[in-house]
Coordinates of C-alpha atoms and ligand atoms in Angstrom, one line a residue:
M1 CA 0.0 0.0 0.0
S2 CA 1.4 3.4 -1.0
L3 CA 0.1 6.7 0.1
L4 CA 1.0 10.3 -0.8
F5 CA 0.2 13.3 1.4
T6 CA 0.3 16.6 -0.6
H7 CA 0.2 20.3 0.3
I8 CA 1.3 19.7 3.9
K9 CA 1.4 23.2 5.4
E10 CA 4.4 22.3 7.6
L11 CA 6.2 18.9 7.7
L12 CA 8.0 19.0 11.1
Q13 CA 11.0 17.3 12.5
T14 CA 12.6 16.3 9.2
R15 CA 16.1 15.0 10.1
P16 CA 18.6 12.5 8.8
K17 CA 18.0 9.1 10.2
S18 CA 21.4 9.1 11.7
E19 CA 20.4 11.9 14.1
V20 CA 19.2 10.1 17.2
K21 CA 18.8 13.0 19.7
V22 CA 18.9 16.7 19.9
M23 CA 21.1 18.5 22.4
G24 CA 21.4 22.0 23.9
D25 CA 21.0 25.0 21.6
A26 CA 20.2 22.6 18.7
M27 CA 16.9 21.9 20.5
K28 CA 15.8 25.4 19.6
V29 CA 15.6 24.3 16.0
L30 CA 12.8 22.2 14.7
P31 CA 13.7 21.4 11.1
H32 CA 10.6 21.7 8.8
I33 CA 9.5 22.0 5.2
K34 CA 6.7 24.3 4.2
N35 CA 4.2 23.2 1.5
A36 CA 5.5 19.7 1.5
F37 CA 4.7 16.2 0.3
L38 CA 5.3 12.9 2.1
R39 CA 5.1 9.4 0.7
V40 CA 4.4 6.3 2.8
Q41 CA 5.1 2.8 1.5
G42 CA 3.7 0.0 3.8
D43 CA 4.6 1.0 7.3
T44 CA 7.6 3.2 6.3
I45 CA 8.3 6.7 5.2
L46 CA 9.5 6.5 1.6
D47 CA 10.4 10.1 0.8
F48 CA 9.3 13.7 1.3
G49 CA 10.2 17.2 0.3
P50 CA 8.8 20.5 -1.0
M51 CA 5.8 20.2 -3.3
A52 CA 7.9 21.8 -6.0
D53 CA 10.1 18.7 -6.1
L54 CA 7.2 16.2 -6.2
V55 CA 7.6 13.7 -9.1
I56 CA 4.4 12.0 -10.2
Q57 CA 4.5 8.3 -9.5
E58 CA 1.8 5.7 -9.2
T59 CA 0.3 5.8 -5.7
D60 CA -2.7 3.8 -4.2
E61 CA -4.0 6.9 -2.4
V62 CA -3.4 10.6 -2.5
I63 CA -4.5 12.8 0.4
D64 CA -4.5 16.6 0.1
V65 CA -3.9 17.9 3.6
T66 CA -4.0 21.6 2.8
G67 CA -3.8 23.7 6.0
R68 CA -2.6 20.8 8.1
I69 CA 0.7 20.1 9.8
I70 CA 2.3 16.7 9.9
L71 CA 4.7 15.7 12.6
P72 CA 6.0 12.4 14.1
T73 CA 3.8 10.9 16.8
W74 CA 4.7 11.5 20.4
C75 CA 7.2 9.2 22.0
D76 CA 6.2 8.9 25.6
S77 CA 9.2 7.4 27.4
H78 CA 7.9 7.2 31.0
S79 CA 4.5 5.8 32.0
H80 CA 2.7 3.6 34.4
T81 CA -0.3 3.1 32.1
V82 CA -1.0 -0.4 33.4
Y83 CA -2.7 0.0 36.8
A84 CA -6.0 -1.1 38.4
G85 CA -8.8 1.2 39.7
D86 CA -7.9 4.8 40.4
R87 CA -6.9 7.0 43.3
S88 CA -9.4 9.8 43.0
Q89 CA -10.1 9.6 46.7
E90 CA -6.5 10.4 47.4
F91 CA -6.8 13.3 45.0
V92 CA -9.6 14.7 47.1
D93 CA -7.6 14.0 50.3
R94 CA -4.8 16.2 48.9
L95 CA -7.2 18.9 48.0
N96 CA -8.3 18.8 51.7
G97 CA -4.7 19.4 52.8
L98 CA -2.8 16.1 52.9
S99 CA 0.5 15.9 51.0
Y100 CA 1.5 13.1 48.6
E101 CA 4.0 12.0 51.2
D102 CA 1.4 12.1 54.0
I103 CA -0.9 9.8 52.0
A104 CA 2.0 7.4 51.3
A105 CA 3.0 7.4 55.0
K106 CA -0.6 6.3 55.9
G107 CA -0.2 3.3 53.6
G108 CA -1.9 4.9 50.6
G109 CA -0.2 5.9 47.4
I110 CA 1.7 3.2 45.5
L111 CA 0.7 0.6 48.2
N112 CA -2.9 1.4 47.7
S113 CA -2.6 0.8 43.9
A114 CA -0.6 -2.4 44.6
Q115 CA -3.4 -3.8 46.8
T116 CA -6.0 -3.0 44.1
L117 CA -3.9 -4.5 41.4
Q118 CA -3.2 -7.7 43.3
N119 CA -6.9 -8.2 43.6
T120 CA -7.6 -7.6 39.9
T121 CA -7.5 -10.5 37.4
E122 CA -5.1 -10.4 34.5
D123 CA -7.9 -10.1 32.0
A124 CA -9.5 -7.2 33.8
L125 CA -6.1 -5.4 34.2
F126 CA -5.5 -5.9 30.5
E127 CA -8.9 -4.5 29.6
Q128 CA -8.6 -1.4 31.8
S129 CA -5.1 -0.7 30.6
M130 CA -5.8 -1.4 26.9
E131 CA -8.6 1.1 27.0
R132 CA -6.1 3.8 28.2
V133 CA -3.6 2.9 25.6
N134 CA -6.1 3.2 22.8
A135 CA -7.1 6.6 24.1
L136 CA -3.4 7.6 24.1
V137 CA -3.0 6.6 20.5
Q138 CA -5.9 8.8 19.6
L139 CA -4.1 11.6 21.3
G140 CA -1.0 11.1 19.1
T141 CA 1.2 8.8 21.1
G142 CA 2.9 6.4 18.8
A143 CA 5.5 4.9 21.2
L144 CA 5.1 4.3 24.9
E145 CA 7.2 2.9 27.7
I146 CA 5.1 1.2 30.4
K147 CA 6.4 0.2 33.8
S148 CA 5.5 -2.5 36.3
G149 CA 5.7 -1.5 39.9
Y150 CA 2.1 -1.8 41.2
G151 CA 2.5 -5.6 41.8
L152 CA 5.1 -5.5 44.5
N153 CA 5.2 -9.4 44.8
S154 CA 6.5 -11.9 42.3
E155 CA 3.1 -13.0 41.1
A156 CA 1.6 -9.5 40.6
E157 CA 4.8 -8.0 39.0
L158 CA 4.8 -10.9 36.5
K159 CA 1.1 -10.3 35.9
M160 CA 1.7 -6.7 35.1
L161 CA 4.6 -7.5 32.7
R162 CA 2.5 -10.1 31.0
V163 CA -0.3 -7.5 30.5
I164 CA 2.3 -5.1 29.0
K165 CA 3.3 -8.0 26.7
T166 CA -0.3 -8.5 25.7
I167 CA -0.7 -4.8 25.0
K168 CA 2.4 -5.0 22.8
K169 CA 0.7 -7.7 20.8
N170 CA -2.7 -6.0 20.5
A171 CA -2.0 -2.3 20.3
P172 CA -0.7 -0.7 17.1
L173 CA 1.9 1.5 18.8
K174 CA 5.5 0.7 19.8
I175 CA 5.7 -0.5 23.4
K176 CA 8.7 -0.8 25.7
A177 CA 8.4 -2.6 29.1
T178 CA 10.3 -1.7 32.2
F179 CA 10.5 -3.7 35.4
L180 CA 9.9 -1.5 38.4
G181 CA 9.7 -4.0 41.3
A182 CA 11.4 -1.5 43.5
H183 CA 8.7 1.1 43.3
A184 CA 7.8 0.9 47.0
V185 CA 8.5 -1.4 49.9
P186 CA 5.5 -3.6 50.3
K187 CA 3.7 -3.8 53.7
L188 CA 4.9 -7.3 54.3
F189 CA 8.5 -6.2 54.2
K190 CA 8.1 -2.9 56.1
S191 CA 10.5 -4.0 58.8
D192 CA 12.9 -5.8 56.4
K193 CA 13.4 -3.9 53.2
Q194 CA 16.6 -5.9 52.4
A195 CA 14.4 -9.1 52.2
Y196 CA 12.3 -7.4 49.5
I197 CA 15.4 -6.3 47.6
D198 CA 16.6 -9.9 47.8
L199 CA 13.3 -11.1 46.5
I200 CA 13.7 -8.7 43.5
I201 CA 17.2 -9.9 42.9
N202 CA 16.9 -13.6 43.5
T203 CA 13.4 -14.4 42.3
M204 CA 11.8 -11.6 40.2
L205 CA 14.7 -10.6 38.0
P206 CA 15.8 -14.1 37.0
E207 CA 12.2 -15.0 36.1
I208 CA 11.6 -11.8 34.2
A209 CA 14.8 -12.3 32.3
R210 CA 14.0 -15.9 31.5
Q211 CA 10.6 -15.0 30.1
K212 CA 12.0 -11.9 28.4
L213 CA 9.3 -9.7 29.9
A214 CA 11.3 -6.4 30.3
D215 CA 13.5 -4.2 28.2
F216 CA 14.6 -2.0 31.1
V217 CA 14.9 -1.9 34.9
D218 CA 13.7 1.0 37.1
V219 CA 14.0 1.8 40.8
F220 CA 12.3 4.6 42.8
C221 CA 15.4 6.0 44.3
E222 CA 14.0 8.4 47.0
K223 CA 13.9 8.9 50.7
G224 CA 11.4 6.5 52.2
Y225 CA 11.6 4.2 49.2
F226 CA 15.0 3.0 48.0
S227 CA 18.4 4.4 48.9
V228 CA 21.3 4.8 46.6
D229 CA 22.8 1.6 48.1
D230 CA 19.5 -0.3 47.5
T231 CA 19.3 1.0 44.0
E232 CA 22.9 0.0 43.3
Q233 CA 22.2 -3.6 44.4
I234 CA 19.3 -3.8 42.0
L235 CA 21.0 -2.1 39.0
K236 CA 24.1 -4.4 39.5
A237 CA 21.9 -7.5 39.5
A238 CA 19.8 -6.3 36.5
A239 CA 23.0 -5.7 34.5
Q240 CA 23.8 -9.4 34.6
Y241 CA 20.6 -9.9 32.5
G242 CA 21.4 -7.0 30.2
L243 CA 18.6 -4.8 31.6
V244 CA 19.5 -1.2 31.1
P245 CA 18.4 1.3 33.8
K246 CA 15.8 4.0 33.4
I247 CA 15.4 5.3 37.0
H248 CA 13.2 7.5 39.1
V249 CA 15.5 10.0 40.8
N250 CA 15.4 13.4 42.5
Q251 CA 11.6 13.7 42.7
F252 CA 11.7 15.1 46.2
N253 CA 15.4 14.9 47.3
A254 CA 18.8 15.0 45.6
F255 CA 21.2 12.5 47.3
G256 CA 23.3 10.9 44.6
G257 CA 20.8 8.9 42.5
V258 CA 21.8 10.8 39.3
K259 CA 25.4 9.9 39.8
L260 CA 24.6 6.3 40.4
G261 CA 22.4 6.2 37.3
V262 CA 25.2 7.6 35.1
Q263 CA 27.7 5.2 36.7
Y264 CA 25.4 2.3 35.7
K265 CA 25.0 3.7 32.2
A266 CA 21.3 4.5 32.6
L267 CA 19.5 5.3 29.4
S268 CA 17.6 7.9 31.3
V269 CA 17.2 9.5 34.7
D270 CA 13.6 10.7 35.2
H271 CA 11.8 13.3 37.4
L272 CA 14.7 15.6 38.5
E273 CA 12.5 18.1 40.1
I274 CA 15.2 18.7 42.6
L275 CA 18.6 19.0 41.0
D276 CA 21.9 20.2 42.3
Q277 CA 24.9 21.5 40.4
E278 CA 26.8 18.2 40.8
D279 CA 24.0 16.3 39.1
I280 CA 24.1 18.7 36.2
E281 CA 27.9 18.3 35.8
V282 CA 27.6 14.5 36.0
L283 CA 24.8 14.4 33.4
K284 CA 26.6 16.7 31.1
H285 CA 29.4 14.2 30.7
S286 CA 27.3 11.2 30.0
D287 CA 25.0 9.7 27.4
T288 CA 22.2 9.4 30.0
I289 CA 19.2 11.6 29.0
P290 CA 17.3 13.6 31.6
V291 CA 13.5 13.1 31.4
A292 CA 11.2 15.8 32.8
L293 CA 7.7 14.9 33.8
P294 CA 5.8 18.2 34.0
G295 CA 2.4 16.5 34.4
C296 CA 3.5 15.1 37.8
S297 CA 4.7 18.6 38.9
F298 CA 1.4 20.1 37.7
F299 CA -0.8 17.5 39.5
L300 CA 1.2 17.4 42.8
G301 CA 2.1 21.1 42.9
I302 CA 5.8 20.3 43.3
P303 CA 8.6 22.1 41.5
Y304 CA 9.1 21.6 37.8
T305 CA 12.4 20.1 36.5
P306 CA 14.8 22.9 35.7
A307 CA 14.8 22.0 32.0
R308 CA 16.1 25.4 31.0
K309 CA 19.3 24.8 33.1
L310 CA 19.8 21.4 31.5
I311 CA 19.3 22.6 27.9
D312 CA 21.4 25.7 28.5
A313 CA 24.2 23.5 29.8
G314 CA 24.1 21.8 26.4
M315 CA 22.1 18.7 27.2
A316 CA 19.4 16.8 25.5
V317 CA 16.1 16.8 27.4
A318 CA 13.1 14.5 26.9
I319 CA 9.6 15.1 28.3
A320 CA 7.1 12.3 29.2
S321 CA 3.7 11.9 30.7
D322 CA 4.4 9.7 33.8
Y323 CA 0.8 8.6 33.3
N324 CA -0.1 6.9 36.6
P325 CA -3.0 6.9 39.1
G326 CA -1.2 8.8 41.9
S327 CA 0.9 11.6 40.6
A328 CA -0.1 12.1 37.0
P329 CA -3.4 10.7 36.0
S330 CA -3.2 11.9 32.3
G331 CA -1.1 10.6 29.5
N332 CA -2.1 13.4 27.1
M333 CA 1.2 14.4 25.5
N334 CA -0.3 17.4 23.8
F335 CA -0.8 18.9 27.2
I336 CA 2.6 17.8 28.4
V337 CA 4.1 19.8 25.4
S338 CA 2.1 22.8 26.6
L339 CA 3.2 22.4 30.2
A340 CA 6.8 22.2 29.1
C341 CA 6.5 25.6 27.4
I342 CA 4.3 27.3 30.0
K343 CA 5.9 26.0 33.1
M344 CA 9.4 25.1 32.2
N345 CA 10.0 27.9 29.7
M346 CA 10.9 25.6 26.9
T347 CA 10.2 27.0 23.4
P348 CA 7.7 25.1 21.2
E349 CA 10.6 23.8 19.1
E350 CA 12.4 22.5 22.3
A351 CA 9.2 20.9 23.6
I352 CA 8.4 19.2 20.4
N353 CA 12.0 17.9 20.1
A354 CA 11.8 16.7 23.7
A355 CA 8.5 14.8 23.0
T356 CA 9.5 13.2 19.8
L357 CA 13.1 12.4 18.9
N358 CA 14.5 12.8 22.5
G359 CA 11.6 10.8 23.8
A360 CA 12.4 8.0 21.3
Y361 CA 16.1 8.2 22.5
A362 CA 15.0 7.7 26.1
M363 CA 13.4 4.4 24.9
D364 CA 16.3 3.4 22.7
I365 CA 14.2 3.5 19.6
S366 CA 15.2 6.7 17.9
E367 CA 16.7 4.9 14.9
Q368 CA 13.1 4.0 13.9
Y369 CA 10.9 6.6 15.7
G370 CA 10.7 10.3 16.6
S371 CA 11.5 12.1 13.4
I372 CA 10.6 12.2 9.7
A373 CA 13.3 10.4 7.8
T374 CA 13.3 8.0 4.9
A375 CA 13.1 4.4 6.1
K376 CA 11.7 5.3 9.5
K377 CA 8.3 4.1 10.7
A378 CA 5.4 6.1 9.3
N379 CA 4.0 7.2 12.7
L380 CA 2.4 10.5 12.0
I381 CA 0.2 13.1 13.6
I382 CA -1.9 15.0 11.1
T383 CA -3.2 18.2 12.8
K384 CA -6.4 20.1 12.6
K385 CA -6.0 23.1 10.3
M386 CA -3.7 25.6 12.1
T387 CA -1.5 28.5 11.2
S388 CA 1.7 27.2 12.8
Y389 CA 2.9 24.3 15.0
R390 CA 3.2 26.9 17.8
Q391 CA -0.5 26.6 18.2
I392 CA 0.0 23.1 19.6
P393 CA 1.4 24.3 22.9
Y394 CA -0.4 27.6 22.8
H395 CA -3.9 26.3 22.9
F396 CA -3.3 24.3 26.1
G397 CA -5.9 21.6 26.8
N398 CA -7.2 21.6 23.2
N399 CA -6.8 18.6 21.0
P400 CA -4.8 19.6 18.0
I401 CA -5.2 16.3 16.3
H402 CA -7.1 15.5 13.1
Q403 CA -5.8 12.0 12.4
V404 CA -3.1 9.7 13.7
M405 CA -1.2 7.2 11.5
I406 CA 0.7 4.3 13.1
N407 CA 2.9 2.0 11.0
G408 CA 1.4 3.5 7.8
A409 CA -2.2 2.8 8.9
F410 CA -4.8 5.4 10.0
V411 CA -6.0 4.9 13.6
K412 CA -9.8 4.4 13.6
Ligands
LIG501 O1 6.7 8.6 38.8 N1 7.4 8.5 41.9 C1 7.2 7.3 41.8 N2 6.3 6.8 40.9 C2 5.3 7.5 40.2 C3 4.1 7.7 41.1 C4 3.5 6.5 41.5 C5 2.2 6.6 42.2 O2 1.9 7.6 43.0 O3 1.3 5.7 42.0 C6 5.8 8.7 39.7 O4 5.4 9.8 40.0
LIG502 FE1 7.0 7.5 37.2

């Protein structure tokens, strides 16, 4: 099947396939072609360019998209989209004055979600989660990382990872799976955290590796959760199975998690609401990409990741949704792009780079996703009619999307 888009108002994020991330000042540039064409063959981008260069060839379908912008689909590199039930009661508790930490200390938070998930069947968990994933695709997400971490015992962690695998089979978009057994210390191990870490290392990791259920490993490295030492034990064990780290660090406190992540060659370090100068120095000299999660800052009312500082120091930054029932109950990447501009002072060009190519880099898929390049996957957002791509972040909360194409097929 071949398809030709003509008269594209702006074709965004056109880069050579060899460009796998965008760093520092280069993030201010969003390469694009005005009045463009784009040819898709099967699931792949065949070629593109200015309308003036279009050579007539036989094509199964021609679509005139006058007035519309085309860009690569969002690459959301950090989510907890597989979860059971919701935590709207805790949301109301927070509105009434409790903090996220207060709620967790009372046994709510992640432990609350874990209890619900343990009592939910695999089929029901799949159904709830798949519905969310389908909604995300409609909102323009074409690649999504999903974490475990609401199981907190071997059986339920494996159940979550199997659900992610089933989503991978059934959903059109690209999925990457991350094992986050160390998301919180379960109630049963409250007085013996090391025993839970041992369970992760000696039971969960080997089984997950044997069944090839995860691409990455994650740890919530935070006060009251897992220390730098705890995190190191898990990263060291995971390395034996070839699981690359993508870790939760510096959400509330900076105490060396970033440095540890870089030391263990983490693909990404995520959150970073609290960053010190040493973290910035360490990151600057590494291939680890910082990932900001502005939806979490927005929802919890905590500081935003100082993305400006990171970009101005020459680094690549990615943005992701963190979609989860506790700290970010929305996976709408269009809104995340808006928040990145409005709350982190990123320009529209920087935010779109951060949510496409750099997001793909943070999932290790940027050779196939995240930009418009010949031989990359035809994962495209076709926008409503608009005057410029700046309108995507500008009209916060609006849906800019007319149609989504994944692997060369329109999403129904
Ligand atoms: O990324 N911080 C740790 N994990 C999630 C929140 C999990 C939850 O509250 O359920 C996050 O914000
Ligand atoms: Fe998270």
